[in-house]
Amino acid sequence: GAGVSQSPSNKVTEKGKDVELRCDPISGHTALYWYRQSLGQGLEFLIYFQGNSAPDKSGLPSDRFSAERTGGSVSTLTIQRTQQEDSAVYLCASSWGQSSGNTIYFGEGSWLTVV
Amino acid sequence: AQRVTQPEKLLSVFKGAPVELKCNYSYSGSPELFWYVQYSRQRLQLLLRHISRESIKGFTADLNKGETSFHLKKPFAQEEDSAMYYCALSVKAAGNKLTFGGGTRVLVKP
């Protein structure tokens, strides 16, 4: 595709429900990132996948958050038992690899509202 | 751990005036520094990186290792520069993941 694609673009869910957010990276990109953009909190790193290596999960805020990447391409971020503080824009990004010279491209984000 | 600080949450300037967005970082090694921009209703995109030493849309940024700063400057702001700007840092040891500052909203008034 032309860019990083995320779905849904908007999601309203009830507190306590589980949600899944999907990311389609740019074709051929081996690195994939999830970030969270909250009002007043800036951009917060969540998790990073690089090829077949074990993901860097150091940014996940709690064990309610998990992510997987199937076949080295599509990724799903899952939030279990959502809380109101989970409301944010969840951004996915991808790049060719982990070299610092590779530009990271962002998707438009999935806006999650927990009511 | 690395950290990026953008002390100004909002900068309001008139068209044609200079604008400078401050960015300070903390990291003991040699990081890569970036500025990302998010225009209204658009996705976050790379504006410039320090290793390129280039000017993009009239913006420049110089890495000052002594002061651990990477301030973004433009001598004559335009209305289309109104956006959210994020300073970011990446370190080789942590893959290519970016650590972002809190962002500065720039409003250029006519």
CSV table of C-alpha atoms in Angstrom, one decimal:
chain,number,residue,atom,x,y,z
A,1,GLY,CA,0.0,0.0,0.0
A,2,ALA,CA,0.9,3.7,-0.2
A,3,GLY,CA,1.4,4.0,3.5
A,4,VAL,CA,0.8,2.5,7.0
A,5,SER,CA,-2.8,1.6,7.3
A,6,GLN,CA,-4.7,1.3,10.6
A,7,SER,CA,-8.2,0.2,11.5
A,8,PRO,CA,-10.5,1.0,12.9
A,9,SER,CA,-10.0,4.8,12.6
A,10,ASN,CA,-12.4,5.3,15.5
A,11,LYS,CA,-13.6,3.0,18.2
A,12,VAL,CA,-15.9,3.6,21.1
A,13,THR,CA,-16.1,0.8,23.6
A,14,GLU,CA,-17.5,0.3,27.0
A,15,LYS,CA,-15.3,0.0,30.0
A,16,GLY,CA,-14.3,-3.6,30.7
A,17,LYS,CA,-14.6,-4.7,27.0
A,18,ASP,CA,-11.6,-6.0,25.0
A,19,VAL,CA,-10.5,-4.1,21.8
A,20,GLU,CA,-8.3,-5.0,18.9
A,21,LEU,CA,-6.5,-2.5,16.8
A,22,ARG,CA,-5.0,-3.5,13.5
A,23,CYS,CA,-1.9,-2.2,11.6
A,24,ASP,CA,-0.8,-2.9,8.1
A,25,PRO,CA,2.7,-1.6,7.6
A,26,ILE,CA,4.3,-0.5,4.4
A,27,SER,CA,5.1,-3.5,2.3
A,28,GLY,CA,8.6,-4.8,2.9
A,29,HIS,CA,9.1,-2.9,6.1
A,30,THR,CA,10.6,-5.2,8.7
A,31,ALA,CA,10.3,-2.9,11.7
A,32,LEU,CA,6.9,-2.1,13.2
A,33,TYR,CA,6.1,0.2,16.2
A,34,TRP,CA,3.1,1.0,18.3
A,35,TYR,CA,2.8,4.3,20.1
A,36,ARG,CA,0.1,6.0,22.1
A,37,GLN,CA,-0.8,9.6,21.8
A,38,SER,CA,-2.8,10.9,24.8
A,39,LEU,CA,-3.9,14.4,25.5
A,40,GLY,CA,-1.3,16.0,27.7
A,41,GLN,CA,1.0,12.9,27.6
A,42,GLY,CA,2.6,13.3,24.2
A,43,LEU,CA,3.7,10.3,22.3
A,44,GLU,CA,4.4,7.2,24.4
A,45,PHE,CA,6.3,4.1,23.0
A,46,LEU,CA,4.4,0.8,23.5
A,47,ILE,CA,6.1,-2.0,21.6
A,48,TYR,CA,8.5,-2.6,18.8
A,49,PHE,CA,8.9,-5.6,16.4
A,50,GLN,CA,11.9,-6.1,14.2
A,51,GLY,CA,11.9,-9.1,11.8
A,52,ASN,CA,11.9,-12.4,13.7
A,53,SER,CA,13.5,-11.0,16.8
A,54,ALA,CA,11.7,-11.0,20.1
A,55,PRO,CA,9.6,-7.8,20.4
A,56,ASP,CA,10.6,-5.0,22.7
A,57,LYS,CA,7.6,-4.8,25.0
A,58,SER,CA,9.2,-2.3,27.4
A,59,GLY,CA,6.6,0.4,26.8
A,60,LEU,CA,3.5,-1.6,27.4
A,61,PRO,CA,1.7,0.1,30.4
A,62,SER,CA,0.2,-3.0,31.9
A,63,ASP,CA,-0.4,-6.7,31.3
A,64,ARG,CA,-3.8,-5.8,29.8
A,65,PHE,CA,-1.9,-4.7,26.7
A,66,SER,CA,-0.5,-7.1,24.2
A,67,ALA,CA,0.5,-7.1,20.6
A,68,GLU,CA,1.4,-9.7,18.0
A,69,ARG,CA,2.7,-9.5,14.5
A,70,THR,CA,1.8,-12.4,12.2
A,71,GLY,CA,4.0,-13.4,9.2
A,72,GLY,CA,6.2,-10.4,9.7
A,73,SER,CA,3.6,-8.1,8.4
A,74,VAL,CA,0.2,-7.2,10.0
A,75,SER,CA,0.1,-6.4,13.7
A,76,THR,CA,-2.7,-6.4,16.2
A,77,LEU,CA,-2.7,-4.5,19.4
A,78,THR,CA,-5.1,-5.9,22.0
A,79,ILE,CA,-6.3,-4.1,25.1
A,80,GLN,CA,-8.2,-6.3,27.5
A,81,ARG,CA,-10.7,-5.1,30.1
A,82,THR,CA,-10.4,-1.5,28.8
A,83,GLN,CA,-10.3,1.4,31.3
A,84,GLN,CA,-11.1,5.0,30.7
A,85,GLU,CA,-7.5,6.0,30.9
A,86,ASP,CA,-6.9,3.8,27.9
A,87,SER,CA,-8.7,6.5,25.8
A,88,ALA,CA,-6.1,7.8,23.3
A,89,VAL,CA,-4.9,7.7,19.7
A,90,TYR,CA,-3.0,4.5,19.0
A,91,LEU,CA,-0.4,5.1,16.3
A,92,CYS,CA,1.4,2.4,14.3
A,93,ALA,CA,4.6,3.1,12.4
A,94,SER,CA,7.0,1.1,10.3
A,95,SER,CA,10.4,1.3,8.7
A,96,TRP,CA,12.8,-0.7,6.6
A,97,GLY,CA,14.8,-1.9,9.5
A,98,GLN,CA,16.5,-0.8,12.7
A,99,SER,CA,19.2,1.3,11.2
A,100,SER,CA,18.9,4.9,12.5
A,101,GLY,CA,19.0,6.1,8.9
A,102,ASN,CA,15.7,4.5,8.1
A,103,THR,CA,12.7,6.9,8.2
A,104,ILE,CA,9.8,5.8,10.3
A,105,TYR,CA,6.4,6.3,8.7
A,106,PHE,CA,3.3,6.7,10.8
A,107,GLY,CA,-0.3,5.7,10.2
A,108,GLU,CA,-3.2,7.9,10.8
A,109,GLY,CA,-4.0,6.3,14.1
A,110,SER,CA,-6.9,4.6,15.8
A,111,TRP,CA,-8.8,6.8,18.1
A,112,LEU,CA,-10.0,4.8,21.1
A,113,THR,CA,-12.7,6.2,23.4
A,114,VAL,CA,-13.6,4.1,26.5
A,115,VAL,CA,-16.9,5.1,28.0
B,1,ALA,CA,17.1,5.9,30.0
B,2,GLN,CA,16.8,8.6,27.4
B,3,ARG,CA,14.5,11.5,27.7
B,4,VAL,CA,13.4,14.4,25.5
B,5,THR,CA,12.1,17.7,26.9
B,6,GLN,CA,10.2,20.4,25.0
B,7,PRO,CA,9.6,23.1,27.5
B,8,GLU,CA,7.0,25.1,25.5
B,9,LYS,CA,3.6,23.5,25.0
B,10,LEU,CA,2.4,26.5,22.9
B,11,LEU,CA,4.2,29.0,20.7
B,12,SER,CA,2.2,31.8,19.2
B,13,VAL,CA,3.9,34.0,16.6
B,14,PHE,CA,2.9,36.4,13.9
B,15,LYS,CA,3.5,35.6,10.2
B,16,GLY,CA,7.0,36.7,9.2
B,17,ALA,CA,8.4,36.6,12.7
B,18,PRO,CA,11.1,34.1,13.7
B,19,VAL,CA,10.2,31.0,15.5
B,20,GLU,CA,12.4,28.7,17.7
B,21,LEU,CA,11.2,25.5,19.3
B,22,LYS,CA,13.3,24.3,22.1
B,23,CYS,CA,14.3,20.7,22.6
B,24,ASN,CA,16.7,19.2,25.2
B,25,TYR,CA,17.6,15.6,25.6
B,26,SER,CA,19.3,13.4,28.1
B,27,TYR,CA,21.4,10.5,26.9
B,28,SER,CA,25.0,9.7,27.7
B,29,GLY,CA,25.9,8.3,24.3
B,30,SER,CA,25.4,9.6,20.7
B,31,PRO,CA,21.8,9.7,19.8
B,32,GLU,CA,20.1,10.5,16.5
B,33,LEU,CA,17.8,13.5,16.8
B,34,PHE,CA,14.7,14.2,14.8
B,35,TRP,CA,11.9,16.7,14.4
B,36,TYR,CA,8.5,15.4,13.5
B,37,VAL,CA,5.5,17.5,12.5
B,38,GLN,CA,1.7,16.8,12.6
B,39,TYR,CA,-0.4,19.2,10.6
B,40,SER,CA,-4.1,19.4,11.4
B,41,ARG,CA,-5.9,16.2,10.3
B,42,GLN,CA,-2.7,14.7,8.9
B,43,ARG,CA,-0.5,11.9,10.1
B,44,LEU,CA,2.8,12.5,12.0
B,45,GLN,CA,5.6,12.9,9.5
B,46,LEU,CA,9.4,13.4,9.6
B,47,LEU,CA,10.4,17.0,9.2
B,48,LEU,CA,14.2,16.7,9.5
B,49,ARG,CA,17.0,14.8,11.2
B,50,HIS,CA,20.2,16.1,12.5
B,51,ILE,CA,22.5,13.8,10.4
B,52,SER,CA,21.1,15.2,7.2
B,53,ARG,CA,22.0,18.8,8.1
B,54,GLU,CA,19.4,20.0,5.7
B,55,SER,CA,16.8,22.8,5.7
B,56,ILE,CA,13.2,21.6,5.2
B,57,LYS,CA,10.4,24.1,4.5
B,58,GLY,CA,12.8,26.8,5.8
B,59,PHE,CA,13.4,25.0,9.1
B,60,THR,CA,16.8,24.1,10.4
B,61,ALA,CA,18.0,22.4,13.6
B,62,ASP,CA,21.5,22.1,15.0
B,63,LEU,CA,22.6,19.5,17.4
B,64,ASN,CA,24.5,21.0,20.3
B,65,LYS,CA,26.1,18.1,22.1
B,66,GLY,CA,27.5,20.3,24.8
B,67,GLU,CA,24.1,21.7,25.7
B,68,THR,CA,22.3,18.5,24.7
B,69,SER,CA,19.9,20.5,22.6
B,70,PHE,CA,18.4,20.3,19.2
B,71,HIS,CA,16.4,23.4,18.8
B,72,LEU,CA,14.3,24.0,15.6
B,73,LYS,CA,14.4,27.4,14.0
B,74,LYS,CA,12.7,29.2,11.1
B,75,PRO,CA,13.6,32.9,10.4
B,76,PHE,CA,10.2,33.8,8.9
B,77,ALA,CA,7.2,31.8,10.0
B,78,GLN,CA,4.3,31.2,7.6
B,79,GLU,CA,0.7,30.4,8.5
B,80,GLU,CA,1.1,27.0,7.0
B,81,ASP,CA,3.7,26.2,9.7
B,82,SER,CA,0.9,26.0,12.3
B,83,ALA,CA,1.1,22.5,13.5
B,84,MET,CA,2.2,20.3,16.4
B,85,TYR,CA,6.0,19.7,16.5
B,86,TYR,CA,7.7,16.8,18.2
B,87,CYS,CA,11.4,16.4,19.0
B,88,ALA,CA,12.5,12.8,19.0
B,89,LEU,CA,15.6,10.8,19.8
B,90,SER,CA,16.6,7.3,18.8
B,91,VAL,CA,19.6,5.2,20.0
B,92,LYS,CA,21.2,2.3,18.3
B,93,ALA,CA,21.1,0.1,21.4
B,94,ALA,CA,17.3,0.3,21.5
B,95,GLY,CA,16.6,-0.6,17.9
B,96,ASN,CA,15.3,2.4,16.0
B,97,LYS,CA,12.5,3.2,18.3
B,98,LEU,CA,11.9,6.9,18.9
B,99,THR,CA,11.5,8.6,22.2
B,100,PHE,CA,9.4,11.7,21.8
B,101,GLY,CA,9.2,15.0,23.7
B,102,GLY,CA,5.8,16.3,24.8
B,103,GLY,CA,5.3,18.4,21.7
B,104,THR,CA,5.0,22.1,21.0
B,105,ARG,CA,1.9,23.5,19.3
B,106,VAL,CA,2.9,26.3,17.0
B,107,LEU,CA,0.3,28.9,16.0
B,108,VAL,CA,1.2,31.4,13.3
B,109,LYS,CA,-1.1,34.3,13.3
B,110,PRO,CA,-1.7,36.4,10.2
